[in-house]
C-alpha cells in the first residue's frame, strides 16, 4: 500500500543515547544482472542475507530507516561512462538514505545520531564515520526530509533554478515532471517570484489540478490528446527545467525566447526507453542564442547551506508544500526491501507524487512517523 505524506509535519525530537543492537544478520539487495534497455526485471536484483562484521575503530553501524528512489538510479545500473561509476555486479544497490547509528567506535558520532549518506538497499550500513553526515531534523520537519525537500531533491531544484537557469522576475518558466521529487520544488521556487509565469507539465489531471491549486498559471497533462496545441498556446519560454528529455524537450526547443536557458536536470523518458527520442529542433539554440546546461548537484555542495535555509524559509511562510510517496514494508515483512523495485517502477512511469521513499525498517515506525 502506498502512503502519501503531505508537507512538513511536526514531530517530537527523538533523543537516543543508547540502542540495543542484538542482530548479527543484514538483509540486502545486490545487483545480480545488468538489465537490458528498458525497465529492470525480477532477475536484476537478488536478496541475500549476510553476517554483520564487528564494528572497527573509526566505524559506525547504521540502521537504515528511509531509502530514496531517484530516477537516475536506473542509469547507475548501466555499464557506461557517467558522472559516477556503475554499481558493480554483486554489490549492494546504491541509494541515498537516512538512518540511526546503533553502534559507534568513532568520536564523531554516537548511538542515536541521525545520519545521511549512500546507505544502499539494506537493513544496516557499516563503514567509516567520515562517509556519512550527521543531520538534525528542524522543528516541524521529518527525518525523511533530509532525502527530500532538504536533501538531494531540494538542492537540485535550487541549484538548477538559480545557478543554471539564472531565474529572474518576469521569466516564463516551464517545468516538466512538475509533480515529481525535483519538479515539485522547482515549480514553487518559480512561484515565489511573483512576476514569473509558471507552466507545469505532469502526467495526470489530478496532478495538474494539484499544481494549479499551488498557483501555477497553466498546468498541462502531457497524456491528453490536445497537449501539443495547448503547449503552443503558452507562448515563448525563458527558462525550462527539464526532467524528462525526449519529445517534450524537442517541443520546448521550438518555443524559446532569445537567450533562453534550459536546465538539463534529467531525462526520465530515456532512462528505460529501448529507443530514445531523437531531437530535431536543437538548431534553435543557435538562432535564439540560448543555452542548455547539465549539472551534477554534488559539485555545488558549497551552495547547500544557503539552499536549505531558503527552502526552509519558504516552507515556514507556507510557500513550499512538499509531498512524499512512502512505500511501507509489506504485511508480515520486517523491512521494505521488497518495495524497492516497485519504487523504481513508480518513478520511471511517473505514477508517484513528490519524493518516493522506501520505509526500510518496520521497527522504527512509531518513532519516526
Coordinates of C-alpha atoms in Angstrom, one line a residue:
X1 CA 0.0 0.0 0.0
X2 CA 1.3 3.4 -0.9
X3 CA 1.1 6.1 1.8
X4 CA 1.4 9.7 0.7
X5 CA 2.6 12.1 3.5
X6 CA 1.9 15.8 2.8
X7 CA 4.2 18.6 3.7
X8 CA 6.4 19.1 6.7
X9 CA 4.5 17.7 9.7
X10 CA 5.5 18.4 13.2
X11 CA 7.1 15.7 15.3
X12 CA 8.8 15.4 18.7
X13 CA 12.5 15.5 18.8
X14 CA 13.9 12.0 19.5
X15 CA 17.0 11.7 21.7
X16 CA 18.6 8.3 22.0
X17 CA 21.7 7.8 24.0
X18 CA 21.9 4.0 23.9
X19 CA 20.5 1.5 21.4
X20 CA 20.3 -2.2 21.9
X21 CA 21.7 -3.9 18.8
X22 CA 21.3 -7.7 19.1
X23 CA 21.1 -8.5 15.4
X24 CA 24.0 -10.3 13.7
X25 CA 22.5 -10.5 10.2
X26 CA 22.0 -8.0 7.4
X27 CA 19.4 -8.4 4.6
X28 CA 20.3 -6.5 1.4
X29 CA 19.6 -6.3 -2.3
X30 CA 22.6 -6.8 -4.6
X31 CA 22.9 -6.2 -8.4
X32 CA 22.7 -9.7 -9.8
X33 CA 22.4 -8.9 -13.6
X34 CA 22.6 -5.8 -15.6
X35 CA 19.3 -5.0 -17.3
X36 CA 18.9 -4.6 -21.0
X37 CA 17.4 -1.4 -22.3
X38 CA 14.0 -1.0 -20.8
X39 CA 12.8 -1.5 -17.2
X40 CA 14.5 -3.6 -14.6
X41 CA 13.3 -7.2 -14.3
X42 CA 12.9 -9.6 -11.4
X43 CA 16.4 -11.0 -12.3
X44 CA 18.1 -7.6 -11.9
X45 CA 18.4 -7.8 -8.1
X46 CA 18.9 -10.6 -5.7
X47 CA 18.1 -10.7 -2.0
X48 CA 20.8 -12.0 0.3
X49 CA 21.5 -12.3 4.0
X50 CA 25.0 -11.9 5.3
X51 CA 26.7 -11.8 8.7
X52 CA 27.4 -8.4 10.1
X53 CA 31.1 -7.8 10.7
X54 CA 32.4 -6.4 14.0
X55 CA 32.5 -2.6 14.1
X56 CA 36.1 -1.4 13.9
X57 CA 37.7 1.7 15.3
X58 CA 36.5 4.8 13.5
X59 CA 33.5 3.0 12.2
X60 CA 29.7 3.1 12.8
X61 CA 26.8 0.8 12.2
X62 CA 23.7 2.5 11.0
X63 CA 20.1 1.1 10.9
X64 CA 18.7 2.3 7.6
X65 CA 15.3 3.9 8.2
X66 CA 14.4 5.5 4.8
X67 CA 15.9 5.0 1.4
X68 CA 15.3 7.4 -1.5
X69 CA 14.3 6.4 -5.0
X70 CA 15.8 8.6 -7.7
X71 CA 15.1 8.4 -11.4
X72 CA 18.9 8.4 -12.1
X73 CA 19.3 5.2 -10.2
X74 CA 18.3 3.3 -13.4
X75 CA 21.4 4.9 -15.1
X76 CA 23.6 3.6 -12.3
X77 CA 22.9 0.0 -13.5
X78 CA 24.3 0.7 -17.0
X79 CA 27.9 -0.1 -17.7
X80 CA 28.6 3.2 -19.4
X81 CA 30.7 6.3 -18.8
X82 CA 28.9 8.7 -16.5
X83 CA 29.5 11.1 -13.6
X84 CA 29.6 8.1 -11.2
X85 CA 30.8 4.6 -11.8
X86 CA 28.1 2.0 -12.3
X87 CA 27.0 -0.3 -9.5
X88 CA 29.2 -3.4 -9.6
X89 CA 27.7 -6.8 -10.1
X90 CA 27.3 -8.4 -6.7
X91 CA 27.4 -5.1 -4.9
X92 CA 24.6 -3.6 -2.7
X93 CA 22.3 -1.4 -4.8
X94 CA 23.4 2.2 -4.3
X95 CA 20.8 4.5 -2.7
X96 CA 20.8 7.7 -0.7
X97 CA 19.2 7.2 2.8
X98 CA 18.9 8.3 6.4
X99 CA 19.2 6.1 9.4
X100 CA 20.2 6.0 13.1
X101 CA 23.6 5.0 14.4
X102 CA 23.1 1.8 16.5
X103 CA 26.8 1.2 17.3
X104 CA 29.8 3.5 17.2
X105 CA 33.5 3.3 17.7
X106 CA 34.0 6.8 16.5
X107 CA 34.4 10.1 18.4
X108 CA 32.5 11.9 15.6
X109 CA 29.1 10.0 16.0
X110 CA 27.3 8.4 18.9
X111 CA 24.4 5.9 19.1
X112 CA 21.2 7.5 18.3
X113 CA 22.6 10.1 15.9
X114 CA 20.6 10.6 12.7
X115 CA 22.9 10.3 9.6
X116 CA 22.7 10.8 5.9
X117 CA 24.6 9.1 3.1
X118 CA 24.8 6.4 0.4
X119 CA 23.4 3.7 2.7
X120 CA 22.1 1.4 0.0
X121 CA 19.3 -1.0 -0.2
X122 CA 19.9 -2.9 3.0
X123 CA 18.8 -3.0 6.6
X124 CA 22.2 -2.0 8.0
X125 CA 25.1 0.1 6.7
X126 CA 28.6 -0.2 8.2
X127 CA 31.7 1.8 7.5
X128 CA 33.8 4.8 8.3
X129 CA 32.0 7.6 10.2
X130 CA 33.5 10.0 7.7
X131 CA 31.4 8.5 4.9
X132 CA 28.1 9.7 6.5
X133 CA 26.9 13.1 7.7
X134 CA 25.1 13.9 10.9
X135 CA 21.7 15.5 10.4
X136 CA 19.4 17.3 12.8
X137 CA 15.7 17.4 11.9
X138 CA 14.4 21.0 12.3
X139 CA 11.2 21.8 14.3
X140 CA 8.2 20.9 12.1
X141 CA 10.3 18.6 9.9
X142 CA 10.5 14.9 9.4
X143 CA 13.6 12.6 9.3
X144 CA 12.9 11.8 5.6
X145 CA 13.0 15.5 4.7
X146 CA 16.8 15.0 4.6
X147 CA 16.4 12.9 1.5
X148 CA 13.6 15.0 0.0
X149 CA 13.0 18.7 0.5
X150 CA 16.2 19.3 2.5
X151 CA 18.1 16.7 0.6
X152 CA 19.2 16.0 -3.0
X153 CA 15.8 16.9 -4.4
X154 CA 15.7 20.3 -2.8
X155 CA 19.3 21.1 -3.5
X156 CA 18.9 20.0 -7.2
X157 CA 15.9 22.3 -7.7
X158 CA 17.6 25.2 -6.0
X159 CA 20.9 24.9 -7.9
X160 CA 19.1 24.2 -11.1
X161 CA 16.8 27.2 -10.9
X162 CA 19.3 29.8 -9.7
X163 CA 22.8 28.7 -10.8
X164 CA 22.0 27.0 -14.1
X165 CA 18.7 28.6 -15.0
X166 CA 19.6 32.1 -13.6
X167 CA 15.9 32.6 -12.7
X168 CA 14.8 36.2 -12.6
X169 CA 11.5 38.1 -12.1
X170 CA 9.3 38.2 -15.2
X171 CA 10.6 34.9 -16.7
X172 CA 8.2 32.5 -18.4
X173 CA 9.1 29.2 -16.7
X174 CA 8.2 25.7 -17.8
X175 CA 8.8 22.6 -15.5
X176 CA 8.4 19.1 -16.7
X177 CA 7.7 16.2 -14.3
X178 CA 6.3 19.0 -12.2
X179 CA 4.7 16.7 -9.6
X180 CA 7.9 14.7 -9.1
X181 CA 10.6 14.9 -6.5
X182 CA 12.6 17.8 -8.0
X183 CA 9.9 19.3 -10.2
X184 CA 7.5 20.0 -7.3
X185 CA 10.2 22.1 -5.6
X186 CA 11.3 23.8 -8.8
X187 CA 7.7 24.9 -9.5
X188 CA 7.4 26.5 -6.1
X189 CA 10.7 28.3 -6.3
X190 CA 9.5 29.9 -9.6
X191 CA 6.1 30.7 -8.0
X192 CA 7.9 32.5 -5.1
X193 CA 8.9 35.1 -7.8
X194 CA 5.5 36.7 -8.3
X195 CA 6.3 38.2 -11.7
X196 CA 7.1 34.9 -13.2
X197 CA 4.6 33.0 -15.3
X198 CA 4.9 29.3 -14.3
X199 CA 3.7 26.4 -16.6
X200 CA 3.8 22.9 -15.1
X201 CA 3.7 19.7 -17.1
X202 CA 2.6 16.5 -15.4
X203 CA 1.1 13.1 -16.3
X204 CA -2.5 13.2 -14.9
X205 CA -5.4 15.5 -14.4
X206 CA -5.2 15.1 -10.7
X207 CA -1.5 16.2 -10.6
X208 CA -2.4 19.1 -12.9
X209 CA -5.2 20.2 -10.5
X210 CA -2.8 20.0 -7.6
X211 CA -0.3 22.2 -9.4
X212 CA -3.0 24.7 -10.3
X213 CA -4.0 24.8 -6.6
X214 CA -0.4 25.7 -5.8
X215 CA -0.6 28.7 -8.0
X216 CA 0.7 27.5 -11.4
X217 CA -0.7 29.7 -14.2
X218 CA -1.0 26.7 -16.5
X219 CA -0.8 23.0 -15.8
X220 CA -0.7 20.6 -18.8
X221 CA -1.3 16.9 -18.9
X222 CA 1.1 15.6 -21.5
X223 CA -1.0 12.5 -21.9
X224 CA -4.1 14.5 -23.1
X225 CA -4.9 14.5 -26.8
X226 CA -4.7 18.3 -27.1
X227 CA -1.4 18.7 -25.2
X228 CA 0.6 19.8 -28.2
X229 CA -1.8 22.5 -29.1
X230 CA -2.2 23.7 -25.5
X231 CA 1.6 23.8 -25.3
X232 CA 1.9 26.1 -28.3
X233 CA -0.7 28.4 -26.7
X234 CA 1.5 29.2 -23.7
X235 CA 3.8 31.3 -25.9
X236 CA 7.6 31.6 -25.8
X237 CA 9.8 30.3 -23.0
X238 CA 12.6 31.9 -21.0
X239 CA 13.5 29.0 -18.6
X240 CA 12.8 25.3 -19.0
X241 CA 13.6 23.0 -16.1
X242 CA 13.9 19.7 -17.9
X243 CA 13.3 16.4 -16.0
X244 CA 12.2 14.3 -18.9
X245 CA 14.1 14.9 -22.1
X246 CA 12.7 13.4 -25.3
X247 CA 9.8 14.8 -27.3
X248 CA 8.8 17.5 -24.7
X249 CA 12.4 18.8 -24.7
X250 CA 12.2 19.0 -28.5
X251 CA 8.9 20.9 -28.3
X252 CA 10.5 23.4 -25.9
X253 CA 13.4 23.9 -28.3
X254 CA 11.0 25.1 -30.9
X255 CA 9.4 27.7 -28.5
X256 CA 12.4 29.5 -27.0
X257 CA 12.7 33.2 -26.4
X258 CA 16.1 34.8 -27.2
X259 CA 18.7 34.0 -24.5
X260 CA 16.5 31.2 -23.0
X261 CA 18.1 28.8 -20.5
X262 CA 17.4 25.1 -20.4
X263 CA 18.3 23.3 -17.2
X264 CA 19.2 19.7 -18.2
X265 CA 18.4 18.0 -14.9
X266 CA 17.1 14.6 -16.0
X267 CA 15.8 12.6 -18.9
X268 CA 13.5 10.1 -17.4
X269 CA 11.8 9.3 -20.7
X270 CA 15.1 7.9 -22.0
X271 CA 16.3 6.0 -18.9
X272 CA 14.2 2.9 -19.6
X273 CA 13.5 3.5 -23.3
X274 CA 14.6 0.9 -25.8
X275 CA 14.9 3.6 -28.4
X276 CA 15.4 7.2 -27.1
X277 CA 13.7 10.1 -28.9
X278 CA 15.9 11.9 -31.4
X279 CA 15.9 15.8 -31.1
X280 CA 15.1 17.8 -34.2
X281 CA 14.8 21.4 -33.0
X282 CA 18.2 21.7 -31.4
X283 CA 19.4 24.3 -34.0
X284 CA 17.1 26.9 -32.3
X285 CA 19.8 27.1 -29.6
X286 CA 21.9 28.9 -32.2
X287 CA 19.3 31.2 -33.7
X288 CA 17.8 32.1 -30.2
X289 CA 21.3 32.5 -28.7
X290 CA 20.0 30.1 -26.0
X291 CA 21.8 27.6 -23.8
X292 CA 21.2 24.1 -22.4
X293 CA 23.4 23.0 -19.5
X294 CA 23.6 19.9 -17.5
X295 CA 24.8 19.7 -13.9
X296 CA 25.6 17.3 -11.1
X297 CA 24.3 18.7 -7.8
X298 CA 27.1 17.3 -5.6
X299 CA 29.5 19.6 -7.4
X300 CA 27.6 22.5 -5.9
X301 CA 27.9 21.4 -2.3
X302 CA 29.1 24.9 -1.3
X303 CA 25.5 26.1 -2.0
X304 CA 23.7 23.6 0.1
X305 CA 23.6 25.6 3.4
X306 CA 22.1 28.6 1.6
X307 CA 19.7 26.4 -0.3
X308 CA 18.5 24.6 2.8
X309 CA 17.9 27.9 4.6
X310 CA 16.0 29.3 1.6
X311 CA 13.7 26.2 1.3
X312 CA 13.0 26.1 5.0
X313 CA 12.1 29.8 4.9
X314 CA 9.6 29.1 2.0
X315 CA 8.1 26.2 4.0
X316 CA 7.7 28.3 7.1
X317 CA 6.0 31.0 5.1
X318 CA 3.6 28.5 3.5
X319 CA 5.1 28.9 0.1
X320 CA 6.6 25.4 -0.1
X321 CA 4.3 22.3 0.1
X322 CA 6.1 19.1 -0.5
X323 CA 4.7 15.6 -0.8
X324 CA 6.2 12.1 -0.4
X325 CA 5.1 8.7 -1.7
X326 CA 6.2 6.4 1.0
X327 CA 6.2 2.6 0.4
X328 CA 5.9 0.8 3.7
X329 CA 7.1 -2.8 4.4
X330 CA 4.5 -5.4 3.2
X331 CA 2.4 -7.1 5.8
X332 CA 4.4 -9.8 7.6
X333 CA 7.8 -8.4 6.4
X334 CA 10.3 -6.6 8.7
X335 CA 11.9 -4.4 6.1
X336 CA 11.0 -2.6 2.9
X337 CA 13.4 -4.3 0.6
X338 CA 10.6 -6.0 -1.4
X339 CA 9.2 -2.5 -2.3
X340 CA 12.4 -1.1 -3.8
X341 CA 12.0 -2.3 -7.4
X342 CA 8.3 -1.2 -7.2
X343 CA 9.5 2.2 -6.2
X344 CA 11.8 2.4 -9.2
X345 CA 8.9 1.5 -11.5
X346 CA 6.7 4.1 -9.9
X347 CA 9.3 6.8 -10.6
X348 CA 10.0 5.6 -14.1
X349 CA 6.3 5.6 -15.0
X350 CA 5.5 8.9 -13.3
X351 CA 3.0 7.3 -11.0
X352 CA 4.4 8.9 -7.9
X353 CA 3.9 12.3 -6.3
X354 CA 6.9 14.2 -4.9
X355 CA 9.7 12.1 -3.5
X356 CA 9.4 8.3 -3.5
X357 CA 10.8 6.8 -0.3
X358 CA 11.1 3.3 0.9
X359 CA 10.5 2.9 4.7
X360 CA 13.2 0.4 5.2
X361 CA 12.7 -0.6 8.9
X362 CA 9.3 -1.6 10.3
X363 CA 10.6 -1.4 13.9
X364 CA 11.3 2.3 13.8
X365 CA 7.8 3.2 12.5
X366 CA 6.3 4.5 15.7
X367 CA 9.4 6.6 16.5
X368 CA 9.7 8.3 13.1
X369 CA 6.1 8.8 11.9

